[in-house]
Amino acid sequence: MTLLEVEQLKKIYTTRFGDRQVEALRQVTFSVEEGEYVAIMGESGSGKTTLLNILAALDRPTSGTVFLNGKNLTMIKESELAAFRRNELGFVFQDFNLLDTFSIQDNIVLPLVLSGKMFLEMEERMLPIAKKLGIQHLLDKFPYEISGGQQQRAAVARALITNPKLILADEPTGALDSKSTNQLLQLFSDINEEGQTIVMVTHSTRAASHAKRVLFMRDGEVFHQLYRGHMTVEEMFEKISHTLTVLLSGGGKI
Amino acid sequence: MKRFFYVKLALSNIQKNRRLYFPYLFSCIFMVCFFYLIYSLGMHKSLKANGSVHALLSLAIGVLHVFSVIFLFYTYGFLMKKRKKEIGLYNILGMEKKHIAKVLFFESLWLFLGALVFGLAAGLLLNKLMYMLIAKLLQFETLLFYIEIQAILNTIGWFMGIFLFLFLYQIFQIHLSHPIELLKGDRVGEKEPKTRWLLTLIGFVSLGIGYAIALSVKSPLAAVGLFFVAVLFVMIGTYALFTAGSIAILKGLKRNKRFYYQINHFVSVSGMIYRMKQNAAGLANICLLSTAVLVMFSSTTSLYAGINEIIRDRYPADTMLLSHSLANEPKQQEKLEQLVQQAAQKENISISETLSYTYYSLVAQKKDNYYTLNPNQNNVDMTTVQSVYVISLEDYNRIEGKNVQLEENAVLLFSENQTDEPNTIRIENQIWNIQENLSDFTLTKYLREPAFVSDYLVVDSFDSLGVLSNLDVQLQYEYGINFNNADDEKIEEFNQSLKHLLKKNMGKSSDVDLSSIAGEHTSFYQLYGNLLFIAIFLGMLCLFATVIIIYYKQVSEGYHDRLRFEILQKVGMSHNEVKQTIRSQILTVFFLPLLMAIVHISVAFPIITKMLRTLSMSNVSFFLLCTVLSVLVFSLIYALVYFVTARTYYKIVKS
């Protein structure tokens, strides 16, 4: 079943004084099946972040449509957006975006509090997730008291707690050391195995090599894609590296 | 060329950081202007001649010296915190610390020059206005206007000193720090504050003690002494409660899971804990400054506006004659009355009423209706000390128009603040039965000591007061005269001619003393006008400090909240929800001090009322009116300041 359908997406930014227009997304079309794990790769300025912002309903496209689970994102009313984002999407950011005024536990349950759930239910949902992510002993700590990898796992827990249809990850390994990176990628693979759909934006080949499919973006367009098939992570890594080399050296078709 | 580089860099730094620097510059200008104005008044020739005015102005100048230092250092602290990052960047880009010092030096120089030029210009412009204001308040004819060079020089000198210190302080700070630390600036990881139970307890206890003192004081004289004790306790209590108490309460709320994990409480409570940690001292300052403004304004305006009533209270009769020697000489008393009539005829002034009476005036310590006379001043509880006036039944019947007969060994009693009705009363070792506890007494208006509570005894004959003959207490005779619509000048003329007649007819040994309402208006206006002026001046200073502190608080809150605002939105809080929680937090933070200040002044009301009694202001309802008005006006200004600065806050958060 198709979970996410992006059609003819176009986004044009007008510079501050209105004299110049920048085309961030030219024409982006792709779809994501339920249970897929998709990485979107591209250089800085290729339009990855713009795309992710539109998928996250944080930004609206100039033209084109985004369907999530059959619902047109671009048509949702402003007043319902926040609730939609909370219930249907989970976010993992490069710099974690944990609130330093909350303990880890409070950070994780934040979306549930915003949805007006009872505390007992919050605890019921949070404890198994925390256990799975190996942060159950950190629940009373504050973000500045724990390591980056632990913070990112807390952020993943926060993203998972609402049982979202789709997890959107923006450079989730960007601020992590290699050990934490491997742990996090393993975690993503695991939750994907359990059926969670993930769309990850990254320019780390290592991160992308864990995905089932990799989309390459350049100049606001989806340029190329790779399926993993039965390749191992290492094989996928080499394939992506190779593709990138060809793409970057200005080659046309692969 | 190189030198110009630093000069220009400094100037452009100030312009680029104008959101931080302009309020600072503005407060410097304000301080310079105020400093010059008060200094020039303090050095004014005609004001110097007046002792009480000069003393109060000197006090104001002293306060201003201290205040300007604290205030400028405080506001500069805010500024420095925000600019650390920029300075760290200079360091990383290759500026040595001495180069940074150079930039900072020129920044300070620019600020100093700006503050001085604009401050002095404003000061000189307002100078004349200030003279007019004080002349009006003190009811001086006019005040000679001239520019006091010495005041200008002193102002320049003082602020040069402050700026130099500020500069050295910065250099010292920069010297101590590393570039990375500077880059991080104000974003050092903040720990959740701990609950400090002891401090919370201290806060509640000392606030309780302060309030208890304020509410329980009975005697006006004790009020004056205890007021400052109460103020001290309330200050300690306020600081402790704002810093520790607020966090203890919030953490208590947080521990209540059912309450805490709700949309409206979740973000607010945890946010407030951090806000209170950062702002507690500032908010306590705002609270105390506001209270100070309210107390000063309400009491001095009520004194000034009630001046006529106060004078009437202190001088129940227009002219009053007092004598010891005439007390037992009815013939001489008659002669005195004739002389008064004679003087009135001569000056063509019409007497509306006269009143004469003889009395003993005693100071006693009262305990269970037992008076101990002439208490030893050193080891006595001042709250039990009061005046006792003894008058004869004859005078009482005449004045009240009654015909009361007293039984053997019986007296009448009128007590100013007694609720029970005792049956007997004892002075030293003599005991009387109380025939009647009176409910009103005409002479209270005439016979009273503002600082004391008074009792009045009516006795059959002074001879029965055997106890007093052993003591060195003298009987006194008083004769009060009121005129039909006479002005001060007319009364003064009468007084002079009466004095002349007395000297001629009563003999050299006469001890008749004359006191009169005439001429008192001027001295009262000078004293209370001066008090009001000082209150306006200190009030404006406190108000201004409050405004600036609120502004900087808003700005620094804004920078802190910007990140939080973004994250909350990303995680799924709607724009409106975020705005609402932030608004409710900000409102709580800024109106808490005002609320607390209003509670403070409400509790302080009784004790201030009693203190004002020592200044002869006893109209409680009028003082209440002044207090309510002060609170209203102040709250209005406060709210206005809040809304203006809140706009800056939202601008920062949204950008």
mmCIF file of N, CA and C in Angstrom, chain A residues 58 82-83 85-86 91 93 97-102 105-106 109-111 113-119 122 142 144-145 158, chain B residues 187 189-192 254 257-258 260-263 266-267 270-271 274 563-565 567-575 577:
data_model
loop_
_atom_site.group_PDB
_atom_site.id
_atom_site.type_symbol
_atom_site.label_atom_id
_atom_site.label_comp_id
_atom_site.label_asym_id
_atom_site.label_seq_id
_atom_site.Cartn_x
_atom_site.Cartn_y
_atom_site.Cartn_z
ATOM 1 N N LEU A 58 5.683 21.671 7.551
ATOM 2 C CA LEU A 58 6.196 22.903 8.143
ATOM 3 C C LEU A 58 6.225 24.009 7.096
ATOM 4 N N ALA A 82 -1.052 21.262 13.429
ATOM 5 C CA ALA A 82 -0.224 20.873 14.561
ATOM 6 C C ALA A 82 -0.626 19.482 15.040
ATOM 7 N N ALA A 83 -1.943 19.259 15.167
ATOM 8 C CA ALA A 83 -2.421 17.958 15.620
ATOM 9 C C ALA A 83 -2.056 16.871 14.616
ATOM 10 N N ARG A 85 0.478 16.818 12.541
ATOM 11 C CA ARG A 85 1.921 16.592 12.638
ATOM 12 C C ARG A 85 2.232 15.707 13.846
ATOM 13 N N ARG A 86 1.529 15.984 14.934
ATOM 14 C CA ARG A 86 1.746 15.270 16.173
ATOM 15 C C ARG A 86 1.338 13.797 16.057
ATOM 16 N N PHE A 91 9.377 12.984 14.307
ATOM 17 C CA PHE A 91 10.566 13.683 13.797
ATOM 18 C C PHE A 91 11.822 13.311 14.565
ATOM 19 N N PHE A 93 15.744 14.912 14.542
ATOM 20 C CA PHE A 93 16.528 16.004 13.962
ATOM 21 C C PHE A 93 18.016 15.794 14.186
ATOM 22 N N ASN A 97 16.975 18.486 19.168
ATOM 23 C CA ASN A 97 15.844 19.323 19.551
ATOM 24 C C ASN A 97 15.103 18.828 20.786
ATOM 25 N N LEU A 98 15.870 18.452 21.784
ATOM 26 C CA LEU A 98 15.236 18.163 23.068
ATOM 27 C C LEU A 98 15.150 19.475 23.839
ATOM 28 N N LEU A 99 14.107 19.603 24.629
ATOM 29 C CA LEU A 99 13.970 20.822 25.420
ATOM 30 C C LEU A 99 14.759 20.673 26.716
ATOM 31 N N ASP A 100 15.657 21.622 26.970
ATOM 32 C CA ASP A 100 16.527 21.450 28.136
ATOM 33 C C ASP A 100 15.818 21.754 29.449
ATOM 34 N N THR A 101 14.582 22.197 29.379
ATOM 35 C CA THR A 101 13.865 22.420 30.632
ATOM 36 C C THR A 101 13.100 21.179 31.075
ATOM 37 N N PHE A 102 13.113 20.139 30.225
ATOM 38 C CA PHE A 102 12.393 18.920 30.560
ATOM 39 C C PHE A 102 13.356 17.772 30.826
ATOM 40 N N GLN A 105 12.269 11.835 30.390
ATOM 41 C CA GLN A 105 10.906 11.295 30.390
ATOM 42 C C GLN A 105 9.903 12.316 29.860
ATOM 43 N N ASP A 106 10.007 13.541 30.353
ATOM 44 C CA ASP A 106 9.053 14.563 29.938
ATOM 45 C C ASP A 106 9.211 14.917 28.472
ATOM 46 N N VAL A 109 7.394 12.141 26.486
ATOM 47 C CA VAL A 109 5.927 12.130 26.505
ATOM 48 C C VAL A 109 5.309 13.437 26.006
ATOM 49 N N LEU A 110 6.150 14.411 25.707
ATOM 50 C CA LEU A 110 5.639 15.725 25.277
ATOM 51 C C LEU A 110 4.506 15.656 24.248
ATOM 52 N N PRO A 111 4.674 14.875 23.144
ATOM 53 C CA PRO A 111 3.587 14.836 22.154
ATOM 54 C C PRO A 111 2.276 14.295 22.741
ATOM 55 N N VAL A 113 1.311 14.578 25.899
ATOM 56 C CA VAL A 113 0.724 15.621 26.743
ATOM 57 C C VAL A 113 -0.026 16.610 25.864
ATOM 58 N N LEU A 114 0.606 16.937 24.740
ATOM 59 C CA LEU A 114 -0.042 17.896 23.836
ATOM 60 C C LEU A 114 -1.344 17.335 23.282
ATOM 61 N N SER A 115 -1.434 16.000 23.175
ATOM 62 C CA SER A 115 -2.668 15.402 22.683
ATOM 63 C C SER A 115 -3.694 15.218 23.794
ATOM 64 N N GLY A 116 -3.309 15.582 25.015
ATOM 65 C CA GLY A 116 -4.255 15.516 26.126
ATOM 66 C C GLY A 116 -4.480 14.118 26.670
ATOM 67 N N LYS A 117 -3.466 13.257 26.594
ATOM 68 C CA LYS A 117 -3.604 11.896 27.133
ATOM 69 C C LYS A 117 -3.435 11.894 28.645
ATOM 70 N N MET A 118 -3.930 10.827 29.300
ATOM 71 C CA MET A 118 -3.770 10.704 30.743
ATOM 72 C C MET A 118 -2.354 10.208 31.058
ATOM 73 N N PHE A 119 -1.882 10.550 32.266
ATOM 74 C CA PHE A 119 -0.509 10.204 32.594
ATOM 75 C C PHE A 119 -0.264 8.697 32.613
ATOM 76 N N MET A 122 0.406 7.521 29.231
ATOM 77 C CA MET A 122 1.736 7.959 28.798
ATOM 78 C C MET A 122 2.794 6.988 29.300
ATOM 79 N N PHE A 142 18.472 15.051 32.689
ATOM 80 C CA PHE A 142 18.168 16.156 31.784
ATOM 81 C C PHE A 142 19.083 16.080 30.569
ATOM 82 N N TYR A 144 21.224 17.868 29.073
ATOM 83 C CA TYR A 144 22.641 18.243 29.140
ATOM 84 C C TYR A 144 23.453 17.281 29.996
ATOM 85 N N GLU A 145 22.767 16.323 30.634
ATOM 86 C CA GLU A 145 23.494 15.398 31.512
ATOM 87 C C GLU A 145 23.877 14.099 30.802
ATOM 88 N N ARG A 158 10.755 9.884 21.440
ATOM 89 C CA ARG A 158 9.723 10.904 21.337
ATOM 90 C C ARG A 158 8.977 10.790 20.012
ATOM 91 N N ARG B 187 24.862 30.646 26.911
ATOM 92 C CA ARG B 187 24.202 29.365 26.727
ATOM 93 C C ARG B 187 24.939 28.226 27.422
ATOM 94 N N GLY B 189 24.973 25.223 29.761
ATOM 95 C CA GLY B 189 23.904 24.291 30.125
ATOM 96 C C GLY B 189 23.328 24.589 31.499
ATOM 97 N N GLU B 190 22.027 24.744 31.542
ATOM 98 C CA GLU B 190 21.416 25.137 32.800
ATOM 99 C C GLU B 190 20.883 23.937 33.532
ATOM 100 N N LYS B 191 21.234 23.851 34.795
ATOM 101 C CA LYS B 191 20.723 22.741 35.585
ATOM 102 C C LYS B 191 19.381 23.124 36.173
ATOM 103 N N GLU B 192 18.576 22.091 36.365
ATOM 104 C CA GLU B 192 17.314 22.376 37.042
ATOM 105 C C GLU B 192 17.624 22.743 38.477
ATOM 106 N N LYS B 254 4.920 20.125 40.115
ATOM 107 C CA LYS B 254 5.468 19.164 39.164
ATOM 108 C C LYS B 254 5.350 17.742 39.707
ATOM 109 N N LYS B 257 1.573 14.454 39.551
ATOM 110 C CA LYS B 257 1.616 14.043 38.149
ATOM 111 C C LYS B 257 0.323 14.330 37.409
ATOM 112 N N ARG B 258 -0.787 14.157 38.098
ATOM 113 C CA ARG B 258 -2.058 14.361 37.401
ATOM 114 C C ARG B 258 -2.204 15.832 36.985
ATOM 115 N N TYR B 260 0.468 17.966 36.621
ATOM 116 C CA TYR B 260 1.590 18.389 35.787
ATOM 117 C C TYR B 260 1.435 17.962 34.329
ATOM 118 N N TYR B 261 0.981 16.707 34.113
ATOM 119 C CA TYR B 261 0.927 16.226 32.731
ATOM 120 C C TYR B 261 -0.370 16.632 32.034
ATOM 121 N N GLN B 262 -0.602 17.906 31.963
ATOM 122 C CA GLN B 262 -1.730 18.432 31.198
ATOM 123 C C GLN B 262 -1.192 19.531 30.295
ATOM 124 N N ILE B 263 -1.854 19.703 29.152
ATOM 125 C CA ILE B 263 -1.305 20.646 28.167
ATOM 126 C C ILE B 263 -0.994 22.002 28.781
ATOM 127 N N PHE B 266 1.930 21.575 31.660
ATOM 128 C CA PHE B 266 3.184 20.888 31.368
ATOM 129 C C PHE B 266 4.301 21.851 30.964
ATOM 130 N N VAL B 267 4.069 22.590 29.917
ATOM 131 C CA VAL B 267 5.107 23.492 29.424
ATOM 132 C C VAL B 267 5.287 24.674 30.374
ATOM 133 N N SER B 270 7.237 23.707 33.874
ATOM 134 C CA SER B 270 8.681 23.460 33.729
ATOM 135 C C SER B 270 9.383 24.714 33.227
ATOM 136 N N GLY B 271 8.710 25.467 32.369
ATOM 137 C CA GLY B 271 9.311 26.714 31.889
ATOM 138 C C GLY B 271 9.482 27.709 33.018
ATOM 139 N N TYR B 274 12.559 27.394 35.309
ATOM 140 C CA TYR B 274 13.796 28.003 34.788
ATOM 141 C C TYR B 274 13.726 29.514 34.791
ATOM 142 N N LEU B 563 14.583 29.520 20.900
ATOM 143 C CA LEU B 563 14.889 28.134 20.560
ATOM 144 C C LEU B 563 13.762 27.210 21.009
ATOM 145 N N ARG B 564 13.312 27.429 22.234
ATOM 146 C CA ARG B 564 12.248 26.613 22.800
ATOM 147 C C ARG B 564 10.994 26.700 21.938
ATOM 148 N N PHE B 565 10.716 27.891 21.505
ATOM 149 C CA PHE B 565 9.572 28.184 20.658
ATOM 150 C C PHE B 565 9.620 27.342 19.380
ATOM 151 N N ILE B 567 11.376 24.514 18.797
ATOM 152 C CA ILE B 567 11.295 23.077 19.039
ATOM 153 C C ILE B 567 9.854 22.662 19.300
ATOM 154 N N LEU B 568 9.191 23.437 20.140
ATOM 155 C CA LEU B 568 7.805 23.093 20.476
ATOM 156 C C LEU B 568 6.941 23.029 19.229
ATOM 157 N N GLN B 569 7.205 23.938 18.322
ATOM 158 C CA GLN B 569 6.416 23.921 17.093
ATOM 159 C C GLN B 569 6.730 22.708 16.238
ATOM 160 N N LYS B 570 8.008 22.352 16.189
ATOM 161 C CA LYS B 570 8.400 21.196 15.389
ATOM 162 C C LYS B 570 7.795 19.920 15.951
ATOM 163 N N VAL B 571 7.687 19.850 17.281
ATOM 164 C CA VAL B 571 7.204 18.626 17.904
ATOM 165 C C VAL B 571 5.683 18.522 17.817
ATOM 166 N N GLY B 572 5.047 19.587 17.428
ATOM 167 C CA GLY B 572 3.625 19.451 17.199
ATOM 168 C C GLY B 572 2.748 20.319 18.076
ATOM 169 N N MET B 573 3.294 21.430 18.537
ATOM 170 C CA MET B 573 2.460 22.382 19.246
ATOM 171 C C MET B 573 2.105 23.443 18.220
ATOM 172 N N SER B 574 0.847 23.859 18.208
ATOM 173 C CA SER B 574 0.475 24.837 17.190
ATOM 174 C C SER B 574 1.010 26.208 17.579
ATOM 175 N N HIS B 575 1.105 27.043 16.583
ATOM 176 C CA HIS B 575 1.630 28.387 16.784
ATOM 177 C C HIS B 575 0.890 29.113 17.908
ATOM 178 N N GLU B 577 -0.899 27.796 20.370
ATOM 179 C CA GLU B 577 -0.668 27.194 21.692
ATOM 180 C C GLU B 577 0.644 27.680 22.274
#
